[in-house]
Coordinates of N, CA and C in Angstrom, one line a residue:
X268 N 49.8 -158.4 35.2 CA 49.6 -158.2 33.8 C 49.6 -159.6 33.1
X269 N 49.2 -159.9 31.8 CA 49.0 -161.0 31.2 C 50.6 -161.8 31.3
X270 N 51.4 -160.6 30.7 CA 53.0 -161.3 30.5 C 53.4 -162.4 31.5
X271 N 53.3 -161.6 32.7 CA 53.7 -162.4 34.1 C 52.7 -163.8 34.3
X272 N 51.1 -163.1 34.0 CA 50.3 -164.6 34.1 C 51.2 -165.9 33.2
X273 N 51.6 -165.3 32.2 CA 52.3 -166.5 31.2 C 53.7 -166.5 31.6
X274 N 54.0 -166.2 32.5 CA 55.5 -166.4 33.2 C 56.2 -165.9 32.4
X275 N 56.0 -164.6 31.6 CA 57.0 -163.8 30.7 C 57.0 -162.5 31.2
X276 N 57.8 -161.8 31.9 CA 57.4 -160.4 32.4 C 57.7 -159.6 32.0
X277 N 57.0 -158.3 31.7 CA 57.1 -157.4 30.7 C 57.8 -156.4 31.4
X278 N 59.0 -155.8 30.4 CA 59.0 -154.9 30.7 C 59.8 -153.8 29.4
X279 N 60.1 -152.7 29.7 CA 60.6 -151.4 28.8 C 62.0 -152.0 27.9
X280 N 62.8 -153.1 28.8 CA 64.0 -153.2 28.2 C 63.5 -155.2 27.7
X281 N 62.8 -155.6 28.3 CA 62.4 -156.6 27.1 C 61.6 -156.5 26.0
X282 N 60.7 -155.5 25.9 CA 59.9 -155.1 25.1 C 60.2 -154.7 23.8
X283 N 62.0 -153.9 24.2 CA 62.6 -153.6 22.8 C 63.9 -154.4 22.4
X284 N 63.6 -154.7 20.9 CA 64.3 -155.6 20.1 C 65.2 -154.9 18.9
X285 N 65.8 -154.7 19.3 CA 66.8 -154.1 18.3 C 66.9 -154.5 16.6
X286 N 66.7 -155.7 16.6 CA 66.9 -156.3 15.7 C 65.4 -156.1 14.5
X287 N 64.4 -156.0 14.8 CA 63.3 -155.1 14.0 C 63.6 -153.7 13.8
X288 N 63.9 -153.0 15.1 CA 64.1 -151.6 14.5 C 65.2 -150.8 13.9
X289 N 66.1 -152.0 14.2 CA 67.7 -151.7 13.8 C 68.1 -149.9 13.6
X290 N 67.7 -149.2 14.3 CA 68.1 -148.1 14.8 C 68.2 -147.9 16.2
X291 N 68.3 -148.5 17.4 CA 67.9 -148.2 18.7 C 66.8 -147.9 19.1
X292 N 67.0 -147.1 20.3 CA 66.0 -146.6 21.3 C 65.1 -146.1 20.4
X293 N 63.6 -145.9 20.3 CA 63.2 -144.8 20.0 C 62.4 -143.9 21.0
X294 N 62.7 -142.5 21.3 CA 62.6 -141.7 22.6 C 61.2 -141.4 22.2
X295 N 60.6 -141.0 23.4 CA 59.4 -140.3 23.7 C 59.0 -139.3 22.9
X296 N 59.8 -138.8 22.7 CA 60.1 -137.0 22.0 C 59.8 -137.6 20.3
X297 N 60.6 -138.3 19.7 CA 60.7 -139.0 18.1 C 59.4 -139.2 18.1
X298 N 58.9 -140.2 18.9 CA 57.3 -140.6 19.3 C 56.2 -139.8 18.8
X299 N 56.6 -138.4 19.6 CA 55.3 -137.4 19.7 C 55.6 -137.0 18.3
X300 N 56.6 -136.4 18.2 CA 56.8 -136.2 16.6 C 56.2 -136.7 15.3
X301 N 56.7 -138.3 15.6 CA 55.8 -138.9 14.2 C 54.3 -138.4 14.3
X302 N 53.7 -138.8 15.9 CA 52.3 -138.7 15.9 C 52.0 -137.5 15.3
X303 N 52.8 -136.2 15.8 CA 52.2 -134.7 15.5 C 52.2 -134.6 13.7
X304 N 53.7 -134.7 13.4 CA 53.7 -134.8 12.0 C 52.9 -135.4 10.9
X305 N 52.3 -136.9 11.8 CA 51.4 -137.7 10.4 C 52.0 -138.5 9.7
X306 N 53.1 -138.8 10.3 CA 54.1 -140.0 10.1 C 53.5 -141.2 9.6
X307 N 53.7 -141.3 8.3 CA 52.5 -142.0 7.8 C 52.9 -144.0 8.4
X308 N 53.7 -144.6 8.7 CA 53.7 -145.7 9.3 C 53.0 -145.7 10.6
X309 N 53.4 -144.1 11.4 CA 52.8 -144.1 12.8 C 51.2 -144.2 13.0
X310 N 50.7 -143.6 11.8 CA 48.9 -143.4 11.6 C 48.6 -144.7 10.8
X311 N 49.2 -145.3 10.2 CA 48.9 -146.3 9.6 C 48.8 -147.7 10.8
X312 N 49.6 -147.7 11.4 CA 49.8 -148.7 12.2 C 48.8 -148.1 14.0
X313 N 48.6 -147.3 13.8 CA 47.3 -146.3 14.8 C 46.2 -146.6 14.7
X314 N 45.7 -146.4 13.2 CA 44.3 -146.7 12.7 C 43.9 -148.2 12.3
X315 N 45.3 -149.5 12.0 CA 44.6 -150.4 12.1 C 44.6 -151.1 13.4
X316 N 45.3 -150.7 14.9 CA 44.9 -150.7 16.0 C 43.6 -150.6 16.2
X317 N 43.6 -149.2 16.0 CA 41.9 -148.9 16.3 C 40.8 -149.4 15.6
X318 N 41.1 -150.1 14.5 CA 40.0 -150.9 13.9 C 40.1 -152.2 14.2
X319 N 41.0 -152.6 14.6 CA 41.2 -154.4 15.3 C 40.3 -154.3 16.5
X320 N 40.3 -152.9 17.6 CA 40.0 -153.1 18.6 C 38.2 -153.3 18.5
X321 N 37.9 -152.5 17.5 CA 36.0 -153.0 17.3 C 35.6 -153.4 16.3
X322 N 36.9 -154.0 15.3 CA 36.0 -155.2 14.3 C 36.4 -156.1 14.3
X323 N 36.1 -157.3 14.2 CA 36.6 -159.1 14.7 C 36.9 -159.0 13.7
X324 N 36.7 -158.8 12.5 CA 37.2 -159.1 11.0 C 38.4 -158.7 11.0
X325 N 38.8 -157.7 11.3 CA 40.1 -156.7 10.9 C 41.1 -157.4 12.3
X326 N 40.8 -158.5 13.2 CA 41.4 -159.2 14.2 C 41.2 -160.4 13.6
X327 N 40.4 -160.7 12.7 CA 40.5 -162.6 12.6 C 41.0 -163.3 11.8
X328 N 41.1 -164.6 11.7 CA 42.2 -165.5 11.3 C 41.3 -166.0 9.6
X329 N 40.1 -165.6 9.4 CA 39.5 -166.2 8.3 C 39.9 -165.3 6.7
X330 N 40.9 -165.9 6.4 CA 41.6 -165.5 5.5 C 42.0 -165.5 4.3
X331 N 41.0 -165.2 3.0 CA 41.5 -166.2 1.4 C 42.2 -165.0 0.7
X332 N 43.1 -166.0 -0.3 CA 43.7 -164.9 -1.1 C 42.9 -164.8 -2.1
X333 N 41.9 -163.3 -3.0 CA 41.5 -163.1 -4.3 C 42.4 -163.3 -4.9
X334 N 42.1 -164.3 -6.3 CA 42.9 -163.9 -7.2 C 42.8 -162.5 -8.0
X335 N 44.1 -162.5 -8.4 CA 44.4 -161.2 -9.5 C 45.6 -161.7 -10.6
X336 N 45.7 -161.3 -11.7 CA 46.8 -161.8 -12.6 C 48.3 -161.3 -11.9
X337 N 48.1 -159.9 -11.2 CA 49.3 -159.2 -10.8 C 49.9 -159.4 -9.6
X338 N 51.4 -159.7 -9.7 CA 51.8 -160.5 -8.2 C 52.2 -159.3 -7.4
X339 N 52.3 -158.1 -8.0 CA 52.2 -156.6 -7.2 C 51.2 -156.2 -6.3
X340 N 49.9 -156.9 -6.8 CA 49.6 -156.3 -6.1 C 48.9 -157.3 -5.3
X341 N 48.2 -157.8 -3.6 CA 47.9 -158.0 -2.8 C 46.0 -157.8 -2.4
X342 N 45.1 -159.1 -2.8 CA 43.5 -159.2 -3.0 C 43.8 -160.2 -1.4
X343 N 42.8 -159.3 -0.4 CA 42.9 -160.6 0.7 C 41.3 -160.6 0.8
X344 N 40.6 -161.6 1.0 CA 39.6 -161.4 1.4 C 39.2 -161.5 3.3
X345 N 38.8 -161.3 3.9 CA 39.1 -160.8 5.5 C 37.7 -160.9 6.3
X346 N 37.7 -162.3 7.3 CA 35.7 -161.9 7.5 C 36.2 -162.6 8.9
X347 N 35.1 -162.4 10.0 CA 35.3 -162.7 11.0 C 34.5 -164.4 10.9
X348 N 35.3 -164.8 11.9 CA 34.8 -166.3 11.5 C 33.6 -167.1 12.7
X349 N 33.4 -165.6 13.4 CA 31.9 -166.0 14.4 C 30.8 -165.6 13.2
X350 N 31.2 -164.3 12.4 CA 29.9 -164.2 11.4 C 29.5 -163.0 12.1
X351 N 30.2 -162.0 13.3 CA 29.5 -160.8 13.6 C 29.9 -159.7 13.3
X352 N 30.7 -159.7 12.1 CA 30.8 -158.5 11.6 C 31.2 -158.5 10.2
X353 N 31.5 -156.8 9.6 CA 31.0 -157.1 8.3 C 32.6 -157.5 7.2
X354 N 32.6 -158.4 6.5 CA 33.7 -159.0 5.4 C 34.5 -157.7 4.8
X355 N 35.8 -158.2 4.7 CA 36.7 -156.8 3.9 C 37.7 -157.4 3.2
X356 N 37.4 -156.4 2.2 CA 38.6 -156.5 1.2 C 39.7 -156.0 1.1
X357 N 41.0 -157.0 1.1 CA 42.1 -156.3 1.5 C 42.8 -155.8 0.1
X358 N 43.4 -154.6 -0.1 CA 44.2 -154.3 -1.5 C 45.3 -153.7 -0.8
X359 N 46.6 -154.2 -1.6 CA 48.0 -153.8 -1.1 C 48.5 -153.4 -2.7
X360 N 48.8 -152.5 -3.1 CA 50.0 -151.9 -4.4 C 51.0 -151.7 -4.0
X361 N 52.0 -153.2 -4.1 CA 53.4 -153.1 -3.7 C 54.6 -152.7 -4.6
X362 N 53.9 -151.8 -6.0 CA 54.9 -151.4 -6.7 C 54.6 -150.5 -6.8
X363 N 55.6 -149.5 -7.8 CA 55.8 -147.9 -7.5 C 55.4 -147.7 -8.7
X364 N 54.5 -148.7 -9.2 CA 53.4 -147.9 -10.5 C 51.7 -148.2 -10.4
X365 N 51.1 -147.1 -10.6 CA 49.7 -147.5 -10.7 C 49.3 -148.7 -11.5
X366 N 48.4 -149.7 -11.2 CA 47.7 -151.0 -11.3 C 46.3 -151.2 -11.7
X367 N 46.0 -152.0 -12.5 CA 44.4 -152.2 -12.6 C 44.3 -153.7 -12.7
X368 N 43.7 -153.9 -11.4 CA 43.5 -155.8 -11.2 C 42.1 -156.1 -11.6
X369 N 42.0 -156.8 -12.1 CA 40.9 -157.6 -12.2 C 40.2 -159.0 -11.5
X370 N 39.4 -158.4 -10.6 CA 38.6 -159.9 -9.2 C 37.3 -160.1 -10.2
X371 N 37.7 -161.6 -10.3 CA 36.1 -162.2 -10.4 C 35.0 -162.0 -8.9
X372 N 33.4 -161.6 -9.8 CA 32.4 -161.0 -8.9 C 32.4 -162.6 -8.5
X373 N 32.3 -163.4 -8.6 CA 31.6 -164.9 -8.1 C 32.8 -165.7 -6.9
X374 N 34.0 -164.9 -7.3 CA 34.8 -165.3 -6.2 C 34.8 -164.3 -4.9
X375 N 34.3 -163.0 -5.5 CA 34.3 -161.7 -4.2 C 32.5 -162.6 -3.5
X376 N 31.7 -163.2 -4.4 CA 30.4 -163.6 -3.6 C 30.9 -164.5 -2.6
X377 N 31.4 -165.6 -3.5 CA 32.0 -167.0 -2.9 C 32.8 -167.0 -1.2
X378 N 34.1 -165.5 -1.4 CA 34.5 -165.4 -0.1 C 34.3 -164.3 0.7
X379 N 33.2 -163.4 -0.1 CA 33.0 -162.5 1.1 C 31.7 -162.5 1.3
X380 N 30.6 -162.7 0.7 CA 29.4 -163.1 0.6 C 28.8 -161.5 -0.5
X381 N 29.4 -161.2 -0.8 CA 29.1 -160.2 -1.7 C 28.1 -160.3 -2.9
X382 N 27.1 -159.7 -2.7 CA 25.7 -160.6 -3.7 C 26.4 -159.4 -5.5
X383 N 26.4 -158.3 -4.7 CA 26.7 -157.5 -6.1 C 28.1 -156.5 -5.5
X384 N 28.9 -155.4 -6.7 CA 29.3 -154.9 -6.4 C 28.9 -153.8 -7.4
X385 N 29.0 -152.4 -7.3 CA 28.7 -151.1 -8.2 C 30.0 -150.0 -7.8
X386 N 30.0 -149.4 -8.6 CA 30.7 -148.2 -8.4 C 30.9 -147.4 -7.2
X387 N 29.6 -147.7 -7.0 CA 29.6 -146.5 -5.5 C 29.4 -147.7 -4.1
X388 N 29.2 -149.2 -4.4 CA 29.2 -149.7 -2.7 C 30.1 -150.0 -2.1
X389 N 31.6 -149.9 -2.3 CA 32.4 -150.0 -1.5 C 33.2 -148.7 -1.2
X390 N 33.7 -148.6 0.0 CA 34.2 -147.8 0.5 C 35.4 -148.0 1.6
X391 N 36.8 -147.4 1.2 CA 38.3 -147.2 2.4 C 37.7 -147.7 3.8
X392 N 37.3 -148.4 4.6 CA 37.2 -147.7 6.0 C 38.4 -147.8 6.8
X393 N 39.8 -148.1 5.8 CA 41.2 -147.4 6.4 C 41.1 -146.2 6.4
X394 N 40.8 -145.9 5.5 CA 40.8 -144.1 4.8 C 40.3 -142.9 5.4
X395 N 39.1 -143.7 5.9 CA 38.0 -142.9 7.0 C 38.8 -143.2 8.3
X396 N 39.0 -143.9 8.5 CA 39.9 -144.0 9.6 C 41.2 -143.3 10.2
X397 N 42.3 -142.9 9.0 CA 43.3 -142.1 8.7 C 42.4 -140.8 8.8
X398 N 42.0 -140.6 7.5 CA 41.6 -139.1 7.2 C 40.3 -138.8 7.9
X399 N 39.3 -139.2 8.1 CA 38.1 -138.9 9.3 C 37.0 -139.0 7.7
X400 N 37.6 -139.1 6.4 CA 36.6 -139.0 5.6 C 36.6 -140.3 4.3
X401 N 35.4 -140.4 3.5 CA 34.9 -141.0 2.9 C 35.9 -141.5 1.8
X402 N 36.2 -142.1 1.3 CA 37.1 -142.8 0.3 C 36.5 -144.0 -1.0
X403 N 36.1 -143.6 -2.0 CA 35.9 -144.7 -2.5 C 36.9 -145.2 -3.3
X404 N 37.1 -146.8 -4.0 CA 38.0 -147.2 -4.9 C 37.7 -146.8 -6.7
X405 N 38.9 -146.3 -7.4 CA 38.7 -146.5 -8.5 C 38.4 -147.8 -8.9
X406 N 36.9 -147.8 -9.6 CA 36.5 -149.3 -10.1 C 35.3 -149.1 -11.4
X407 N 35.7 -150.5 -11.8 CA 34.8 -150.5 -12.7 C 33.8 -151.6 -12.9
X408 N 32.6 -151.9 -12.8 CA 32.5 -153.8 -13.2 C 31.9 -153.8 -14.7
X409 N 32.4 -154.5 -15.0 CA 32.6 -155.2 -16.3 C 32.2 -156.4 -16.6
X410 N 30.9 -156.7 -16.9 CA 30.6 -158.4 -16.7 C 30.2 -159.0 -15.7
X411 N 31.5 -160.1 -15.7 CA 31.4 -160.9 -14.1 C 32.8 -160.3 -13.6
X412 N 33.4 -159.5 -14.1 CA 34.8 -158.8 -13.0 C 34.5 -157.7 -12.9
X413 N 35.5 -157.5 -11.7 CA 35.4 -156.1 -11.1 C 36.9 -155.8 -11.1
X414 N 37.0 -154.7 -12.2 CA 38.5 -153.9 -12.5 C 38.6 -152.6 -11.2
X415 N 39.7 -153.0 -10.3 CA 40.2 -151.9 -9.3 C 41.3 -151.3 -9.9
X416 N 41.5 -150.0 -9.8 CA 43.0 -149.5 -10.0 C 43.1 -148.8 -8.6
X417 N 44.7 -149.0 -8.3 CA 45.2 -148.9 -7.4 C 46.6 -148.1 -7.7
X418 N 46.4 -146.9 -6.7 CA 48.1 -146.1 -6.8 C 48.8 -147.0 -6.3
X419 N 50.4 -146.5 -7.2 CA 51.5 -146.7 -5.9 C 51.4 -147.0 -4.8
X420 N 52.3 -148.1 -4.1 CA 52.2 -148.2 -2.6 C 51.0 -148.0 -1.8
X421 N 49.6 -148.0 -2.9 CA 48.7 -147.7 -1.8 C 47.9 -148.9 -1.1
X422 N 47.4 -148.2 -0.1 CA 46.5 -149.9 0.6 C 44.9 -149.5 0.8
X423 N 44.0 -150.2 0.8 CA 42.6 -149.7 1.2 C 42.2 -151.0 2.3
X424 N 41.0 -150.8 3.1 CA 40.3 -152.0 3.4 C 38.6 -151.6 2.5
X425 N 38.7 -152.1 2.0 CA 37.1 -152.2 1.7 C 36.0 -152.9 2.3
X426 N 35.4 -152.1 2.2 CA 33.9 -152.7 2.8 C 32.9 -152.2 2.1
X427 N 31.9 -153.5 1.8 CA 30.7 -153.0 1.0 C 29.6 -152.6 1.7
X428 N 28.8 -151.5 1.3 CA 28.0 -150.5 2.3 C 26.5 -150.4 1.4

């Protein structure tokens, strides 16, 4: 396995670190549980696995921050840096009130190559991912900005479609 090619060898009891989970072990059984239940960290951390594994964007290092006036809330812009897949927009609502940020359109062109944006062209594909369905963002454009509101604690990846 790779570990050992790098002279680190993997195993069950190096693998776990106490000190992140600061609860112990977690058993097999707790495991199947979150998964069955919908454990929302367990599916959240599931579905952006499964999107790293077939989008270079959602795996790569090419990274700017949107501005927004609100330090709550979290504008990443996200693109693969070979150029073979499609740019996303990251939104994170780190507080426990609904938000409405304002991204200039010329900086969403500038770092994601975004010629326009409308009401209806972007779309969750976390959301689709999680829930198996369609998700758009509450938005508005206005001018040369584009007003997003965002729940509580919520996160999207967008992608324009």
């Amino acid at each position: 396995d790779i570990g050992a090619k790098l002279g680190r060898p993997v195993s069950d009891e190096a693998a776990l670190d106490a000190r992140d989970l600061a609860r112990g072990n977690l058993s097999r059984g707790k495991l199947k549980q979150a998964r069955v239940s919908g454990y929302e960290p367990f599916t959240l951390v599931r579905a952006l696995n499964k999107l790293a594994e077939s989008r270079p964007s959602i795996r790569g290092d090419a990274v700017a921050e949107i501005h927004n006036a609100d330090e709550s809330v979290l504008t990443l812009a996200r693109k693969s840096a070979a150029g073979n897949d499609s740019p996303h927009l990251w939104v994170m609502n780190l507080s426990g009130k609904t938000k409405t940020v304002k991204l200039s359109l010329a900086e969403l062109k500038r770092e994601l190559g975004w010629q326009s944006v409308t009401e209806k062209s972007l779309e969750d594909i976390l959301f689709r991912e999680i829930k198996g369905s369609a998700r758009r963002p509450s938005l508005k454009v206005k001018g040369d900005e584009v007003e997003l509101t965002v729940e509580p604690y919520d996160y999207m990846i967008l992608e324009r479609r």
